[in-house]
mmCIF file of C-alpha atoms in Angstrom:
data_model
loop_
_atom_site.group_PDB
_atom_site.id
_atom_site.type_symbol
_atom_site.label_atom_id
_atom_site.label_comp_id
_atom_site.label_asym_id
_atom_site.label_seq_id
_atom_site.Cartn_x
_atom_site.Cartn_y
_atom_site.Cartn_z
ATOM 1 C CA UNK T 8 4.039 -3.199 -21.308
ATOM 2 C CA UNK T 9 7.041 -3.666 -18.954
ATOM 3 C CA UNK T 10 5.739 -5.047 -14.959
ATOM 4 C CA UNK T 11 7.444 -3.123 -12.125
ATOM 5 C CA UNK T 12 8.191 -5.360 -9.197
ATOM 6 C CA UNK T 13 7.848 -3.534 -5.711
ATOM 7 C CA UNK T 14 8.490 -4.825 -2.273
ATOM 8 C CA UNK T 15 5.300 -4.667 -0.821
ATOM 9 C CA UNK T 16 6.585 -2.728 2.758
ATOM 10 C CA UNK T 17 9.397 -0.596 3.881
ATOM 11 C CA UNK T 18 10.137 1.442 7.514
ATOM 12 C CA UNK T 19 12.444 4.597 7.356
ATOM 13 C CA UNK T 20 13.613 6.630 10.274
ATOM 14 C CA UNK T 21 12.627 10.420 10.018
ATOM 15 C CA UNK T 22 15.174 12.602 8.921
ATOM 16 C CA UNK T 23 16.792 9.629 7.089
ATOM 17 C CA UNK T 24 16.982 8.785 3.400
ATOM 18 C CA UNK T 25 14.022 6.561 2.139
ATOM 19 C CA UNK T 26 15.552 4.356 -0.648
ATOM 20 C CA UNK T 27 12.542 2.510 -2.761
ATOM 21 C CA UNK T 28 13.749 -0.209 -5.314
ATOM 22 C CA UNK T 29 11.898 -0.878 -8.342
ATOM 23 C CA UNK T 30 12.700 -3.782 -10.832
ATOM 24 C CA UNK T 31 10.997 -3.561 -14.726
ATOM 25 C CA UNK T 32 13.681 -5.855 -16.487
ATOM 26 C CA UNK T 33 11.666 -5.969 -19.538
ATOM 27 C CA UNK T 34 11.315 -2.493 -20.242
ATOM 28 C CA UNK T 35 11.825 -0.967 -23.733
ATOM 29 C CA UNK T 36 13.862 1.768 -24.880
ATOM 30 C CA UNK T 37 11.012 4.393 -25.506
ATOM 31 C CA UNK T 38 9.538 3.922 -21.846
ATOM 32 C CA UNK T 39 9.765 6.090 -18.913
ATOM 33 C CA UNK T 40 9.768 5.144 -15.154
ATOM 34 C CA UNK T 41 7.030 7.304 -13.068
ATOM 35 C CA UNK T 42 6.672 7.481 -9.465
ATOM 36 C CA UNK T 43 3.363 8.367 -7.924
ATOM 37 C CA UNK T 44 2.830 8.339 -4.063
ATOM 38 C CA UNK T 45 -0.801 7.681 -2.600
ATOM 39 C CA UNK T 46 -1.234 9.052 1.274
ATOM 40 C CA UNK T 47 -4.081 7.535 3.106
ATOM 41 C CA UNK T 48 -7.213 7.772 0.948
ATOM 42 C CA UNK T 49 -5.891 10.964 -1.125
ATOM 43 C CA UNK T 50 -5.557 10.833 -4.855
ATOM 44 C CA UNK T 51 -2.492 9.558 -6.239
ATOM 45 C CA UNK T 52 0.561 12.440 -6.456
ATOM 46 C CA UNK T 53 2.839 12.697 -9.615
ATOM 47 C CA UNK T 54 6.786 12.159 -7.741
ATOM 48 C CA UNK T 55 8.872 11.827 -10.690
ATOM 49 C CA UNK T 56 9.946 10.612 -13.801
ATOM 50 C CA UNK T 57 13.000 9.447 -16.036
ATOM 51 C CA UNK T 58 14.088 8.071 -19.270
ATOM 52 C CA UNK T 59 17.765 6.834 -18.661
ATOM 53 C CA UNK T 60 19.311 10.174 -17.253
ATOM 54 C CA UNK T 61 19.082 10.325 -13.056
ATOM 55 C CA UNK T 62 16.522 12.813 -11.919
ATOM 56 C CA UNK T 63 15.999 15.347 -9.080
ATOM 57 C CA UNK T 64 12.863 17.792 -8.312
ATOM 58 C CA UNK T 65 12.290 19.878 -5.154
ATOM 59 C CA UNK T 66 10.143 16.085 -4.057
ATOM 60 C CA UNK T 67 12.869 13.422 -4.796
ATOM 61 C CA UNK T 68 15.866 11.654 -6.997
ATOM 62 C CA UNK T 69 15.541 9.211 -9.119
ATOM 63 C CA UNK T 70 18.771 6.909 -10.153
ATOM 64 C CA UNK T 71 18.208 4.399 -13.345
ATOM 65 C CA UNK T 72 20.642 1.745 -13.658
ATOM 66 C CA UNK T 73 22.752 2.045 -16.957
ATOM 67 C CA UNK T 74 21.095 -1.142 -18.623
ATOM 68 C CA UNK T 75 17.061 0.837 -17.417
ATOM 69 C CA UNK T 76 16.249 -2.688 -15.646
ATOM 70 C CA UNK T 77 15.643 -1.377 -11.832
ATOM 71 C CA UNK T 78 15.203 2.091 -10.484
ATOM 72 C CA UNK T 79 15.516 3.233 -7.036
ATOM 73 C CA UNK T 80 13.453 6.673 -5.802
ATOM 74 C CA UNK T 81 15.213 8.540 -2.782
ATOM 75 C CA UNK T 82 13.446 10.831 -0.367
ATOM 76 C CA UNK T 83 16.220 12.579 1.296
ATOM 77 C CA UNK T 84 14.969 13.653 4.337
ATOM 78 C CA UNK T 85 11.883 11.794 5.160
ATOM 79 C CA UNK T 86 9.411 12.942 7.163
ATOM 80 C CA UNK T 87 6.490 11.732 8.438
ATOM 81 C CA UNK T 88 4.200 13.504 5.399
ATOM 82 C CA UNK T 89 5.967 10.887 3.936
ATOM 83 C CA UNK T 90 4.014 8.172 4.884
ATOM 84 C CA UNK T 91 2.058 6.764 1.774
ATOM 85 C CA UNK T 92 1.691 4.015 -0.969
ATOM 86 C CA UNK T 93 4.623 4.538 -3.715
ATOM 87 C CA UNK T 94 3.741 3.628 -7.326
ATOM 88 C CA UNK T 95 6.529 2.721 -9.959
ATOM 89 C CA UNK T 96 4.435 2.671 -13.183
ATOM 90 C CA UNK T 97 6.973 2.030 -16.333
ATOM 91 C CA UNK T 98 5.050 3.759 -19.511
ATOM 92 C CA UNK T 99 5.810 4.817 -23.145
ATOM 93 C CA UNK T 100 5.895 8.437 -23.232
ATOM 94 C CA UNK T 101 2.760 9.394 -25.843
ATOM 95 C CA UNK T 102 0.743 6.550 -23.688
ATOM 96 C CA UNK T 103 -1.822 7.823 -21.821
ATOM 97 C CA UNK T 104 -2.816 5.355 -19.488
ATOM 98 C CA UNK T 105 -1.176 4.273 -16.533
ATOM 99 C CA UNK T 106 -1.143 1.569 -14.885
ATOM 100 C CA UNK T 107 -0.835 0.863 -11.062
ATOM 101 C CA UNK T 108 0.243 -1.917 -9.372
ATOM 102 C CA UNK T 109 0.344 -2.524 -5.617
ATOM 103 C CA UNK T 110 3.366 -0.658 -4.564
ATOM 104 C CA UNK T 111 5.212 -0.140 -1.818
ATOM 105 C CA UNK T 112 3.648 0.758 1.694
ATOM 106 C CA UNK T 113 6.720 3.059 3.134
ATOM 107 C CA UNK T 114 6.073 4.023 6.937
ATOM 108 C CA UNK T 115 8.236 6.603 8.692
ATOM 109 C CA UNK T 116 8.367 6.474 12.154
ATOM 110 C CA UNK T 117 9.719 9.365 15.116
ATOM 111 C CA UNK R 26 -7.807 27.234 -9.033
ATOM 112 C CA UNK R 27 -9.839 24.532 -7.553
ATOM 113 C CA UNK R 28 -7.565 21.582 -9.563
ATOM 114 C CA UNK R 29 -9.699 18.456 -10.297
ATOM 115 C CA UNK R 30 -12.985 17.716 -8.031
ATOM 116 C CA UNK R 31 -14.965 15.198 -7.943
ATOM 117 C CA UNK R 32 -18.779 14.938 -7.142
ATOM 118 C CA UNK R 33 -20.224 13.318 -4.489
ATOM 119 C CA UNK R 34 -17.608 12.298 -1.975
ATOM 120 C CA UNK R 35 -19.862 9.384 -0.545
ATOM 121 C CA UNK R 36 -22.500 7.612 -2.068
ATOM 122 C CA UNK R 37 -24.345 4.536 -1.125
ATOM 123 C CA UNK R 38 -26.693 3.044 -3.891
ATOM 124 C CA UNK R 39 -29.032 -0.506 -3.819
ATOM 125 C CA UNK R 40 -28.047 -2.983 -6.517
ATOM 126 C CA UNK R 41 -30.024 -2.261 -10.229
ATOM 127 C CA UNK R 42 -29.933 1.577 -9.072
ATOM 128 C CA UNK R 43 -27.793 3.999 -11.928
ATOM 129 C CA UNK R 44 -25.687 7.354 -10.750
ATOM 130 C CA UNK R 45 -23.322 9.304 -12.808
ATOM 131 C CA UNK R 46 -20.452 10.796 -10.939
ATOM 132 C CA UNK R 47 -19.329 14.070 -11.689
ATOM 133 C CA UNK R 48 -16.068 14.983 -12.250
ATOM 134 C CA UNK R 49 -14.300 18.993 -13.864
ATOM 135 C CA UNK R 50 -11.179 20.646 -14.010
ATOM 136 C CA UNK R 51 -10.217 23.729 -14.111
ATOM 137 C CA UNK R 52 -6.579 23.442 -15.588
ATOM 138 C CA UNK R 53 -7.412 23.791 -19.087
ATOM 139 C CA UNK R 54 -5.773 19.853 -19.269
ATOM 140 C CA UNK R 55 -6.933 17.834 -22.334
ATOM 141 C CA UNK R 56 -6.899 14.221 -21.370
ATOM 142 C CA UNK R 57 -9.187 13.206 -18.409
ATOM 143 C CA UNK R 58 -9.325 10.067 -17.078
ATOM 144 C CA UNK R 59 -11.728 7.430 -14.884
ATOM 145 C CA UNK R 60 -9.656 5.297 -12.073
ATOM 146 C CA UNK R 61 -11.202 2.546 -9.460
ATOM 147 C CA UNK R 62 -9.475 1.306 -6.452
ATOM 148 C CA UNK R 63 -10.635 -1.573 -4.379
ATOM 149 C CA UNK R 64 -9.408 -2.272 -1.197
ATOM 150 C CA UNK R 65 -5.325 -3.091 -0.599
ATOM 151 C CA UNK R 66 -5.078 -2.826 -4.264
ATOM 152 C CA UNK R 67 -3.618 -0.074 -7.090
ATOM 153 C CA UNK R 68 -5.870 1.646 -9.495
ATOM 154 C CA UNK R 69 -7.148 0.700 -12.437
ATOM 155 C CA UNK R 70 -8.243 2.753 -15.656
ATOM 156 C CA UNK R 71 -12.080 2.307 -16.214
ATOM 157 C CA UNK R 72 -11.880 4.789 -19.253
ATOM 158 C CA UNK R 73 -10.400 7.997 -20.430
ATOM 159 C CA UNK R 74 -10.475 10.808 -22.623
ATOM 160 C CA UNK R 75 -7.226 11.843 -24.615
ATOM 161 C CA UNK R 76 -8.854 14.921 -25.585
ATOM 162 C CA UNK R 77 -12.566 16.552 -26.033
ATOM 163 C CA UNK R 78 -15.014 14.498 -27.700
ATOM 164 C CA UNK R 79 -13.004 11.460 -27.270
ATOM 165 C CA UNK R 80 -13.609 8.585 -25.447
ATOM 166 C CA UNK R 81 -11.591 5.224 -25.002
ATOM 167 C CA UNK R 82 -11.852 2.191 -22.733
ATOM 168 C CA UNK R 83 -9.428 1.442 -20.138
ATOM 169 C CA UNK R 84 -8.886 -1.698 -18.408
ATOM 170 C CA UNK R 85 -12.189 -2.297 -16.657
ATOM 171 C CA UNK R 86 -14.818 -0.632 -18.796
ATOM 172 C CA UNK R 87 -17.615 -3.246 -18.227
ATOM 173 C CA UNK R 88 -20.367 -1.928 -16.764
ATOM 174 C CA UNK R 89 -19.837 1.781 -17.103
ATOM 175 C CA UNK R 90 -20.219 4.733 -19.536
ATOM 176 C CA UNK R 91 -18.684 8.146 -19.764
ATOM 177 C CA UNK R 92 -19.700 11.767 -21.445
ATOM 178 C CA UNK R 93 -16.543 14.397 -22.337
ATOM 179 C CA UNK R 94 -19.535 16.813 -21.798
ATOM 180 C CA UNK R 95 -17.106 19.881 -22.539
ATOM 181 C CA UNK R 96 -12.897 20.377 -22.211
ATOM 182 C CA UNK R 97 -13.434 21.187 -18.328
ATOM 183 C CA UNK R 98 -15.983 18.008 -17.546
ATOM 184 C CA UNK R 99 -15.550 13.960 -17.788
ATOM 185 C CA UNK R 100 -18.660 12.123 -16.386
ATOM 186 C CA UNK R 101 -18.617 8.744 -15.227
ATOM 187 C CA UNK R 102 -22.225 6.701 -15.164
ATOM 188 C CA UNK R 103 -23.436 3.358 -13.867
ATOM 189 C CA UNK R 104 -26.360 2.590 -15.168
ATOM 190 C CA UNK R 105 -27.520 -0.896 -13.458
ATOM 191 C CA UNK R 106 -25.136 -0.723 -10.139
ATOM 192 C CA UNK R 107 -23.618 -3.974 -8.725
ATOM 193 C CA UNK R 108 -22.037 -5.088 -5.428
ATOM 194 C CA UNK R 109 -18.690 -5.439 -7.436
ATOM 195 C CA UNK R 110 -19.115 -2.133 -8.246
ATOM 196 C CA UNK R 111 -18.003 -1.088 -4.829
ATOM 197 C CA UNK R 112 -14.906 0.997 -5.067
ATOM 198 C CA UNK R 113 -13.083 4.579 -4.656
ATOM 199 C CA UNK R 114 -13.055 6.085 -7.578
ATOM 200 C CA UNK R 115 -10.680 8.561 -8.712
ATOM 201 C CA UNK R 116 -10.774 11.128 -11.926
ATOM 202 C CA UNK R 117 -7.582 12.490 -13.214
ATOM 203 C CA UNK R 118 -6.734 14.885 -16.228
ATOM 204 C CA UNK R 119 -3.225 16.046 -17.668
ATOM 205 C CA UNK R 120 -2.074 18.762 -20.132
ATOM 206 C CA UNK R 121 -0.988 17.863 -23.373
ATOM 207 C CA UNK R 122 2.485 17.480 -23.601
ATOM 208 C CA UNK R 123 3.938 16.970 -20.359
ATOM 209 C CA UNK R 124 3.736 13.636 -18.238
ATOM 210 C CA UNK R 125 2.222 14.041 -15.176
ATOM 211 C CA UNK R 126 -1.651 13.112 -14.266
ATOM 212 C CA UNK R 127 -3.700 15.082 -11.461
ATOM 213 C CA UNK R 128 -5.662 13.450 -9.485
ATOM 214 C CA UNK R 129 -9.009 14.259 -7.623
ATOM 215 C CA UNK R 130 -10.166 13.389 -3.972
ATOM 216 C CA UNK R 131 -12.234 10.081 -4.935
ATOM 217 C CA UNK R 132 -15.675 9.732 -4.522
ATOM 218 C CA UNK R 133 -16.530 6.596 -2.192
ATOM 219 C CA UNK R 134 -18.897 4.014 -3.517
ATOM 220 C CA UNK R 135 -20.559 1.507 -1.783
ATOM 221 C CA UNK R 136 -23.438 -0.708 -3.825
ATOM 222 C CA UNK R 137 -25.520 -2.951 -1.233
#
């Protein structure tokens, strides 16, 4: 399975875009890049997901590089609801199991 | 349409002692799925069920068992408790076919 490398912290202004790089430089063609969010002691939250094509849903974008070895998730307009643990998890698609590392703690602040 | 909840939210148990937390859906999802998260860290698949009357172990099985009692419920049991047992425990499930895993509240463990 392909690691995800995360920096462990970020700060974001509200009302600013929240950027959130991900590196998996040994992922495989068949597997897809997830983002889950965890907010203080809540179950994990589905973001998004991607193959190779750049995503958008009514939560967040997601832009692969061409050769799939980082990702980077954008909030647009971060708010503080924002504030939470952010998962990359790289998975094949039929695979059932994720796998979460320690992610990124992203703060937004007034 | 409750989603996925989880039974008890707290529970405090003496080493040796056995529980079995509870945990249904009510999405109609077939694969359900057993999580623990320790402190500062990311979760980690105990077990989970692809679909009903399936079972499989995840990362971390030792120690526990599980029962896909019907489609809706996935139980989780520990039947001789340890300290290192101490955790938050999360149950997910997710329809067949698409990608994305719902999660419950967590039930808080603590084993003394």
């Amino acid at each position: 399975d392909a690691k995800t490398t995360q920096p462990p912290s970020m700060d974001c202004a509200e009302g600013r875009a929240a950027n959130l790089p991900c590196n998996h430089s040994t992922i495989s063609g068949n597997e897809y890049v997830y983002w889950y969010r965890q907010i203080h002691s809540q179950g994990p939250q589905y973001i998004i997901h991607g193959l190779k094509n750049n995503e958008t849903n009514e939560m967040a974008s997601l832009i692969i590089t061409e050769d799939r070895k980082s990702s980077t998730l954008i909030l647009p307009h971060a708010t503080l609801r924002d504030t939470a643990v952010y998962y990359c998890i790289v998975r094949v698609s039929n695979d059932y199991k994720l796998s979460f590392g320690a992610g990124t703690t992203v703060t937004v602040r007034a | 349409n409750a989603g996925v909840t989880q039974t008890p939210k707290f529970q405090v148990l003496k080493t040796g002692q056995s529980m079995t937390l509870q945990c249904a859906q009510d999405m109609n999802h077939n694969s359900m799925y057993w999580y623990r998260q320790d402190p500062g860290m990311g979760l980690r698949l105990i077990y989970y069920s692809a679909s009903e009357g399936t079972t499989d172990k995840g990362e971390v099985p030792n120690g526990y068992n599980v029962s896909r009692l019907n489609k809706r419920e996935f139980s989780l049991r520990l039947e001789s408790a340890a300290p290192s047992q101490t955790s938050v425990y999360f149950c997910a499930s997710k329809p067949a076919q698409q990608y994305e895993q719902y999660f419950g509240p967590g039930t808080r463990l603590t084993v003394t």
